[in-house]
Short mmCIF file of C-alpha atoms in Angstrom, two decimals:
data_model
loop_
_atom_site.label_atom_id
_atom_site.label_comp_id
_atom_site.label_asym_id
_atom_site.label_seq_id
_atom_site.Cartn_x
_atom_site.Cartn_y
_atom_site.Cartn_z
CA MET A 1 52.79 -27.36 -61.90
CA HIS A 2 54.75 -25.53 -59.23
CA LYS A 3 53.19 -23.05 -56.84
CA SER A 4 53.24 -19.39 -57.91
CA PRO A 5 56.07 -17.30 -56.41
CA SER A 6 54.97 -15.80 -53.10
CA GLY A 7 53.85 -12.15 -53.28
CA SER A 8 53.99 -11.74 -57.08
CA LEU A 9 50.39 -10.57 -57.54
CA GLY A 10 50.96 -7.00 -58.66
CA PRO A 11 51.12 -5.56 -62.20
CA GLY A 12 53.89 -7.16 -64.22
CA GLY A 13 54.66 -9.59 -61.44
CA LEU A 14 55.45 -6.83 -58.91
CA ASP A 15 56.45 -8.34 -55.57
CA LEU A 16 53.71 -6.91 -53.32
CA SER A 17 55.34 -8.39 -50.21
CA GLN A 18 57.87 -5.55 -50.38
CA VAL A 19 55.18 -2.86 -50.19
CA PHE A 20 52.52 -4.64 -48.16
CA PHE A 21 54.71 -4.86 -45.07
CA LYS A 22 56.84 -2.14 -43.50
CA PRO A 23 60.35 -3.40 -42.83
CA ILE A 24 61.70 -3.68 -39.30
CA HIS A 25 65.08 -2.01 -38.91
CA ASN A 26 68.20 -3.33 -37.21
CA THR A 27 67.14 -6.95 -37.61
CA SER A 28 69.42 -9.97 -37.43
CA PRO A 29 69.26 -13.02 -39.73
CA PRO A 30 67.39 -16.12 -38.61
CA SER A 31 69.16 -18.41 -36.18
CA PRO A 32 71.30 -20.96 -38.04
CA THR A 33 69.87 -23.65 -35.74
CA LYS A 34 66.43 -23.20 -37.29
CA ARG A 35 66.08 -25.65 -40.16
CA HIS A 36 63.75 -25.93 -43.11
CA THR A 37 62.11 -29.36 -43.14
CA LYS A 38 61.04 -30.91 -46.43
CA ILE A 39 59.13 -34.15 -46.96
CA SER A 40 58.45 -35.72 -50.35
CA VAL A 41 55.68 -38.25 -50.94
CA VAL A 42 55.92 -40.43 -54.05
CA GLY A 43 52.53 -41.79 -55.09
CA THR A 44 49.32 -39.82 -54.62
CA GLY A 45 46.87 -42.68 -54.36
CA ASN A 46 44.71 -43.27 -51.31
CA VAL A 47 47.66 -44.10 -49.05
CA GLY A 48 49.92 -41.32 -50.31
CA MET A 49 47.27 -38.65 -49.87
CA ALA A 50 46.30 -39.92 -46.42
CA ILE A 51 49.97 -39.56 -45.44
CA ALA A 52 50.22 -36.10 -47.03
CA GLN A 53 47.05 -34.91 -45.30
CA THR A 54 48.24 -36.18 -41.92
CA ILE A 55 51.66 -34.56 -42.37
CA LEU A 56 49.95 -31.23 -43.06
CA THR A 57 47.49 -31.37 -40.16
CA GLN A 58 50.28 -32.37 -37.74
CA ASP A 59 52.58 -29.56 -38.96
CA LEU A 60 55.53 -31.86 -39.66
CA ALA A 61 57.08 -30.03 -42.61
CA ASP A 62 57.78 -26.57 -43.96
CA GLU A 63 57.61 -27.92 -47.49
CA LEU A 64 55.73 -30.89 -48.94
CA ALA A 65 56.46 -32.22 -52.43
CA LEU A 66 54.13 -34.66 -54.19
CA VAL A 67 55.21 -36.88 -57.10
CA ASP A 68 53.07 -39.11 -59.27
CA ALA A 69 52.97 -40.33 -62.87
CA LYS A 70 49.37 -39.13 -63.38
CA ALA A 71 49.79 -35.42 -64.00
CA ASP A 72 46.14 -34.33 -63.92
CA LYS A 73 45.28 -36.16 -60.72
CA LEU A 74 48.51 -34.94 -59.14
CA HIS A 75 47.73 -31.31 -60.00
CA GLY A 76 44.20 -31.70 -58.66
CA GLU A 77 45.44 -33.17 -55.38
CA MET A 78 47.93 -30.31 -54.99
CA LEU A 79 45.25 -27.67 -55.58
CA ASP A 80 42.82 -29.40 -53.23
CA LEU A 81 45.40 -29.27 -50.42
CA GLN A 82 46.48 -25.71 -51.21
CA HIS A 83 42.88 -24.53 -51.04
CA ALA A 84 42.79 -25.67 -47.41
CA ALA A 85 45.64 -23.30 -46.52
CA ALA A 86 43.44 -21.14 -44.26
CA PHE A 87 42.73 -24.14 -42.05
CA LEU A 88 46.24 -25.62 -41.86
CA PRO A 89 49.68 -24.69 -40.54
CA ARG A 90 51.68 -22.85 -43.20
CA THR A 91 53.33 -25.38 -45.52
CA LYS A 92 54.60 -24.85 -49.05
CA ILE A 93 53.04 -27.53 -51.27
CA LEU A 94 54.60 -28.49 -54.59
CA ALA A 95 53.73 -31.19 -57.10
CA SER A 96 55.30 -32.50 -60.28
CA THR A 97 55.80 -35.62 -62.36
CA ASP A 98 59.49 -34.60 -62.42
CA TYR A 99 61.53 -35.84 -59.46
CA SER A 100 63.53 -32.61 -59.37
CA VAL A 101 60.67 -31.24 -57.23
CA THR A 102 61.96 -33.45 -54.40
CA VAL A 103 65.40 -31.80 -54.29
CA GLY A 104 66.74 -31.26 -50.78
CA SER A 105 64.23 -33.52 -49.04
CA ASP A 106 64.90 -34.60 -45.47
CA LEU A 107 62.51 -37.53 -45.78
CA CYS A 108 61.19 -39.30 -48.89
CA ILE A 109 58.12 -41.48 -48.36
CA ILE A 110 57.41 -43.99 -51.14
CA THR A 111 53.84 -45.26 -51.41
CA ALA A 112 53.73 -45.89 -55.17
CA GLY A 113 52.87 -49.37 -56.28
CA ALA A 114 50.21 -51.69 -57.58
CA ARG A 115 47.09 -51.79 -55.42
CA GLN A 116 46.62 -54.96 -53.42
CA ILE A 117 43.83 -57.16 -54.80
CA PRO A 118 41.37 -58.50 -52.19
CA GLY A 119 42.69 -61.81 -50.90
CA GLU A 120 46.13 -61.30 -52.46
CA SER A 121 49.17 -61.93 -50.28
CA ARG A 122 51.48 -58.94 -49.88
CA LEU A 123 54.36 -61.04 -51.18
CA ASN A 124 52.53 -61.61 -54.48
CA LEU A 125 52.73 -57.87 -55.15
CA LEU A 126 56.51 -57.95 -55.23
CA GLN A 127 57.26 -58.70 -58.85
CA ARG A 128 54.97 -55.90 -60.05
CA ASN A 129 56.67 -53.35 -57.84
CA VAL A 130 60.38 -54.12 -58.20
CA THR A 131 60.53 -52.66 -61.72
CA LEU A 132 58.70 -49.56 -60.48
CA PHE A 133 61.27 -49.02 -57.73
CA GLU A 134 64.07 -49.18 -60.27
CA MET A 135 62.55 -46.01 -61.76
CA ILE A 136 61.70 -44.26 -58.46
CA ILE A 137 64.70 -44.71 -56.18
CA PRO A 138 67.60 -43.46 -58.38
CA PRO A 139 66.19 -39.93 -58.94
CA LEU A 140 65.28 -39.60 -55.25
CA ALA A 141 68.86 -40.54 -54.31
CA LYS A 142 70.18 -38.11 -56.92
CA TYR A 143 68.19 -35.08 -55.78
CA SER A 144 68.30 -35.79 -52.03
CA PRO A 145 71.50 -37.77 -51.35
CA ASP A 146 71.35 -37.08 -47.60
CA SER A 147 67.67 -37.92 -47.12
CA ILE A 148 66.04 -40.79 -45.28
CA LEU A 149 63.93 -43.18 -47.35
CA MET A 150 60.73 -44.51 -45.81
CA ILE A 151 59.09 -47.32 -47.78
CA VAL A 152 55.36 -47.87 -47.35
CA SER A 153 54.59 -49.78 -50.58
CA ASN A 154 53.84 -53.49 -50.16
CA PRO A 155 55.35 -55.98 -49.71
CA VAL A 156 57.21 -53.48 -47.58
CA ASP A 157 60.06 -55.61 -46.23
CA VAL A 158 61.41 -56.85 -49.55
CA LEU A 159 60.82 -53.46 -51.21
CA THR A 160 62.76 -51.77 -48.39
CA TYR A 161 65.62 -54.17 -49.16
CA ILE A 162 65.28 -53.30 -52.88
CA ALA A 163 65.34 -49.56 -52.08
CA TRP A 164 68.47 -50.03 -49.94
CA LYS A 165 70.28 -51.91 -52.70
CA ILE A 166 69.29 -49.48 -55.46
CA SER A 167 69.94 -46.27 -53.49
CA GLY A 168 73.34 -47.22 -52.11
CA PHE A 169 72.35 -45.45 -48.89
CA PRO A 170 73.66 -46.67 -45.53
CA SER A 171 71.15 -49.03 -43.91
CA ASN A 172 70.26 -46.57 -41.12
CA ARG A 173 68.76 -44.22 -43.71
CA VAL A 174 66.43 -46.77 -45.35
CA ILE A 175 63.39 -47.73 -43.27
CA GLY A 176 60.22 -49.64 -44.00
CA SER A 177 56.94 -48.77 -42.26
CA GLY A 178 56.91 -52.46 -41.38
CA THR A 179 54.79 -53.59 -38.44
CA ASN A 180 54.33 -50.16 -36.89
CA LEU A 181 50.68 -50.28 -37.95
CA ASP A 182 50.34 -53.99 -37.12
CA SER A 183 51.54 -53.20 -33.60
CA SER A 184 48.97 -50.41 -33.32
CA ARG A 185 46.24 -52.86 -34.34
CA PHE A 186 47.65 -55.36 -31.81
CA ARG A 187 47.58 -52.77 -29.02
CA PHE A 188 44.02 -51.80 -29.95
CA LEU A 189 42.77 -55.40 -29.78
CA ILE A 190 44.48 -56.04 -26.43
CA ALA A 191 43.16 -52.74 -25.05
CA ASP A 192 39.68 -53.66 -26.27
CA HIS A 193 39.86 -57.00 -24.43
CA LEU A 194 41.02 -55.32 -21.21
CA ASP A 195 38.89 -52.16 -21.53
CA VAL A 196 41.84 -49.75 -21.30
CA THR A 197 43.28 -47.14 -23.66
CA ALA A 198 45.65 -48.47 -26.31
CA GLN A 199 48.24 -45.88 -25.26
CA ASP A 200 48.71 -47.79 -21.98
CA VAL A 201 49.46 -51.04 -23.82
CA GLN A 202 53.08 -51.82 -24.70
CA ALA A 203 53.08 -54.57 -27.34
CA TYR A 204 54.98 -55.39 -30.52
CA ILE A 205 54.42 -57.36 -33.69
CA VAL A 206 57.79 -58.07 -35.33
CA GLY A 207 59.10 -59.89 -38.40
CA GLU A 208 57.42 -59.70 -41.79
CA HIS A 209 54.62 -57.23 -42.32
CA GLY A 210 52.34 -60.04 -43.35
CA ASP A 211 51.50 -63.67 -42.84
CA SER A 212 54.69 -64.74 -41.00
CA SER A 213 54.69 -61.89 -38.47
CA VAL A 214 55.43 -62.67 -34.83
CA ALA A 215 53.47 -61.44 -31.80
CA LEU A 216 55.78 -60.86 -28.82
CA TRP A 217 53.39 -62.00 -26.10
CA SER A 218 56.16 -62.45 -23.53
CA SER A 219 56.95 -58.72 -23.40
CA ILE A 220 53.40 -57.29 -23.40
CA SER A 221 52.63 -54.93 -20.53
CA VAL A 222 49.65 -52.78 -19.59
CA GLY A 223 50.29 -49.81 -17.35
CA GLY A 224 53.76 -51.24 -16.65
CA VAL A 225 52.39 -54.64 -15.59
CA PRO A 226 53.72 -57.64 -17.62
CA ILE A 227 50.50 -59.41 -18.59
CA LEU A 228 51.47 -63.08 -18.95
CA SER A 229 53.68 -63.18 -15.84
CA PHE A 230 50.91 -61.40 -13.90
CA LEU A 231 48.38 -64.04 -14.95
CA GLU A 232 50.78 -66.81 -13.98
CA LYS A 233 51.50 -65.33 -10.56
CA GLN A 234 47.78 -64.90 -9.94
CA GLU A 235 47.24 -68.45 -11.18
CA ILE A 236 44.76 -67.19 -13.74
CA ALA A 237 44.40 -69.64 -16.61
CA TYR A 238 44.48 -68.44 -20.21
CA GLU A 239 44.32 -70.34 -23.48
CA LYS A 240 47.10 -70.04 -26.01
CA GLU A 241 44.45 -70.35 -28.72
CA THR A 242 42.92 -67.07 -27.52
CA LEU A 243 46.28 -65.35 -27.95
CA GLU A 244 46.72 -66.84 -31.41
CA ASN A 245 43.26 -65.63 -32.42
CA ILE A 246 44.16 -62.07 -31.46
CA HIS A 247 47.34 -62.28 -33.56
CA LYS A 248 45.36 -63.74 -36.46
CA ALA A 249 42.93 -60.82 -36.22
CA VAL A 250 45.91 -58.46 -36.56
CA VAL A 251 47.18 -60.27 -39.67
CA ASP A 252 43.70 -60.39 -41.24
CA SER A 253 42.69 -56.82 -40.36
CA ALA A 254 44.13 -55.20 -43.49
CA TYR A 255 42.40 -57.80 -45.68
CA GLU A 256 39.14 -57.11 -43.86
CA VAL A 257 39.39 -53.36 -44.51
CA ILE A 258 40.27 -53.99 -48.17
CA ASN A 259 37.29 -56.29 -48.57
CA LEU A 260 34.96 -53.71 -47.00
CA LYS A 261 36.16 -50.43 -48.58
CA GLY A 262 38.57 -51.52 -51.32
CA TYR A 263 41.79 -50.20 -49.78
CA THR A 264 43.44 -49.10 -46.53
CA SER A 265 44.47 -45.49 -46.04
CA TRP A 266 43.79 -43.63 -42.79
CA ALA A 267 45.56 -45.93 -40.34
CA ILE A 268 48.70 -46.18 -42.49
CA GLY A 269 48.55 -42.39 -42.96
CA TYR A 270 48.71 -41.86 -39.21
CA SER A 271 51.35 -44.57 -38.85
CA ALA A 272 53.68 -43.01 -41.44
CA ALA A 273 53.21 -39.52 -39.96
CA ASN A 274 53.98 -40.97 -36.54
CA LEU A 275 57.29 -42.31 -37.89
CA ALA A 276 58.04 -39.03 -39.68
CA ARG A 277 57.57 -37.10 -36.43
CA SER A 278 59.97 -39.37 -34.54
CA ILE A 279 62.59 -39.07 -37.27
CA LEU A 280 62.45 -35.37 -38.15
CA ARG A 281 61.99 -34.12 -34.58
CA ASN A 282 64.68 -36.47 -33.28
CA GLN A 283 62.35 -37.93 -30.68
CA ARG A 284 64.41 -41.13 -30.29
CA LYS A 285 61.20 -43.14 -29.87
CA ILE A 286 61.05 -46.89 -30.33
CA HIS A 287 58.98 -48.18 -33.23
CA PRO A 288 58.69 -51.65 -34.80
CA VAL A 289 59.89 -50.83 -38.31
CA SER A 290 61.60 -52.71 -41.10
CA VAL A 291 65.38 -52.48 -40.69
CA LEU A 292 68.42 -54.44 -41.84
CA ALA A 293 68.05 -57.37 -39.44
CA LYS A 294 71.10 -59.52 -40.17
CA GLY A 295 72.97 -60.26 -36.95
CA PHE A 296 70.06 -59.54 -34.60
CA TYR A 297 68.31 -62.33 -32.67
CA GLY A 298 70.24 -65.03 -34.50
CA ILE A 299 69.08 -63.92 -37.97
CA ASP A 300 71.64 -64.94 -40.57
CA GLY A 301 71.77 -66.37 -44.07
CA GLY A 302 71.83 -63.04 -45.90
CA ASP A 303 70.79 -59.40 -45.85
CA VAL A 304 67.11 -59.10 -45.02
CA PHE A 305 64.85 -56.29 -43.84
CA LEU A 306 62.11 -57.05 -41.35
CA SER A 307 60.54 -55.30 -38.39
CA LEU A 308 62.32 -55.06 -35.06
CA PRO A 309 61.77 -52.53 -32.25
CA ALA A 310 64.13 -49.74 -33.33
CA GLN A 311 64.98 -46.30 -31.97
CA LEU A 312 64.36 -43.56 -34.56
CA GLY A 313 65.78 -40.06 -34.75
CA ARG A 314 67.29 -37.48 -37.11
CA GLY A 315 69.87 -40.01 -38.30
CA GLY A 316 67.21 -42.58 -39.13
CA VAL A 317 67.65 -45.88 -37.31
CA LEU A 318 69.73 -45.17 -34.20
CA GLY A 319 69.69 -48.71 -32.82
CA VAL A 320 67.69 -51.90 -32.31
CA THR A 321 66.17 -52.51 -28.89
CA ASN A 322 67.34 -55.61 -27.05
CA VAL A 323 63.88 -56.98 -26.28
CA HIS A 324 63.84 -60.33 -24.49
CA LEU A 325 62.32 -63.05 -26.66
CA THR A 326 61.34 -66.55 -25.66
CA GLU A 327 63.03 -69.27 -27.68
CA GLU A 328 59.73 -69.90 -29.51
CA GLU A 329 59.41 -66.20 -30.44
CA ALA A 330 63.05 -66.04 -31.56
CA GLN A 331 62.60 -69.13 -33.75
CA ARG A 332 59.44 -67.72 -35.32
CA LEU A 333 61.34 -64.50 -36.05
CA ARG A 334 64.14 -66.44 -37.73
CA ASP A 335 61.55 -68.39 -39.72
CA SER A 336 59.99 -65.09 -40.83
CA ALA A 337 63.43 -63.95 -42.02
CA LYS A 338 63.86 -67.19 -43.98
CA THR A 339 60.48 -66.62 -45.66
CA LEU A 340 61.62 -63.21 -46.90
CA LEU A 341 65.07 -64.47 -47.94
CA GLU A 342 63.43 -67.20 -50.02
CA VAL A 343 61.37 -64.62 -51.87
CA GLN A 344 64.47 -62.52 -52.52
CA SER A 345 66.33 -65.57 -53.82
CA GLN A 346 63.48 -66.35 -56.22
CA LEU A 347 63.92 -62.90 -57.67
CA GLY A 348 67.62 -63.45 -58.05
CA ILE A 349 68.36 -60.52 -55.74
#
C-alpha cells in the first residue's frame, strides 16, 4: 500500500530521475540543520482525515503516514490525497494497516476510537476505547520512541492518561488536544457578543474537555483590556447567568454539531493542526491542552491529565502558564480533576 518509489517509471524500473535532470557539479550536501518532519495519523475517519487534510494544506510535514484497520478505505483515502498533489505543497503520503509505516515519526496523532453517539457523554466512550489504545500505543512507541503523542480521541483527558501509562513516555511528550477547541469556541462566542475578531480575544477553557470544564472569566481580555475589571471600573452591570450561558453554549456546541451533521471534523482538524504547528516549528505558543496536572493549582490525589494553558514547542510541553485564578475557578478546576480521577479509579487504573 506504500507509494511507488520516486522516479522509477522507465523500462524495468529504470530510475528516470537520473536522466531527466542534468546534475549540478561541485555541490555540497544539504545543511545538517535542515530536518525531515514526519507526522503519523492513526484513524482515518472524519476527524483523522480532516486533520490530515489540514496538515497537508498548511505544509506542516515532509511525510504523512496514515494508519487504519480498514485497508480498503485507508488505501482510497491515501489515493484521494495523492491525486491532489498538483494543488498542495510537496508531501510524501504513505498508508498502511501495519504500524511500521509510522517509523521515525516526530508527531503521532491518535484519532481512532468509537464514534460518539448523539447525546452520549464523552466519559461514556472511555471503556470502549481503552482496549483499543492497548493495541495502538505500543507499536507507535516501538517505531517512534522519540516522538510526541497527541491524543484527539474522546474522552481525551483519560485517554491521554492511558496513552502516557502505556507508552512509558515522559509526560512532556504526551499531550491531549484537550480544550484547545473549546477555547476557540469560547473566543468565537465572546467575539460574536462584542462584534470583534476572535483573534483579539484572549480566553481559556480549562479542566476536562467536557461537562466539568471551567471558563476562566477572570482572565479574559479583548485587545489587551481585561473585560470583567473594565466593566466593574465603568460600573457597568452584567449578569453572572449570562456568562454561564456562554460557557454552557461552549460545552453543548459539539453535541449540537453532532446532532446536526452526525459528527464533528473541521474545527478539530484545524485545532490539531494548530497544535502540530506550535510543536514541530517550536513556536513556544500557549495552548490549553491536556497535560499531567498533578501539583498545579492545588490539584492532588493522583496522576490526572486535564487542560491547562501550556507552552508548546519541539520538546512537547515546555511549561504550564501561571494564570491567576479566582478561588472559585481554582475550586472548579480541582473538582474537574476529581471527576476524572473518579473515572480512572472505576477502571482500576
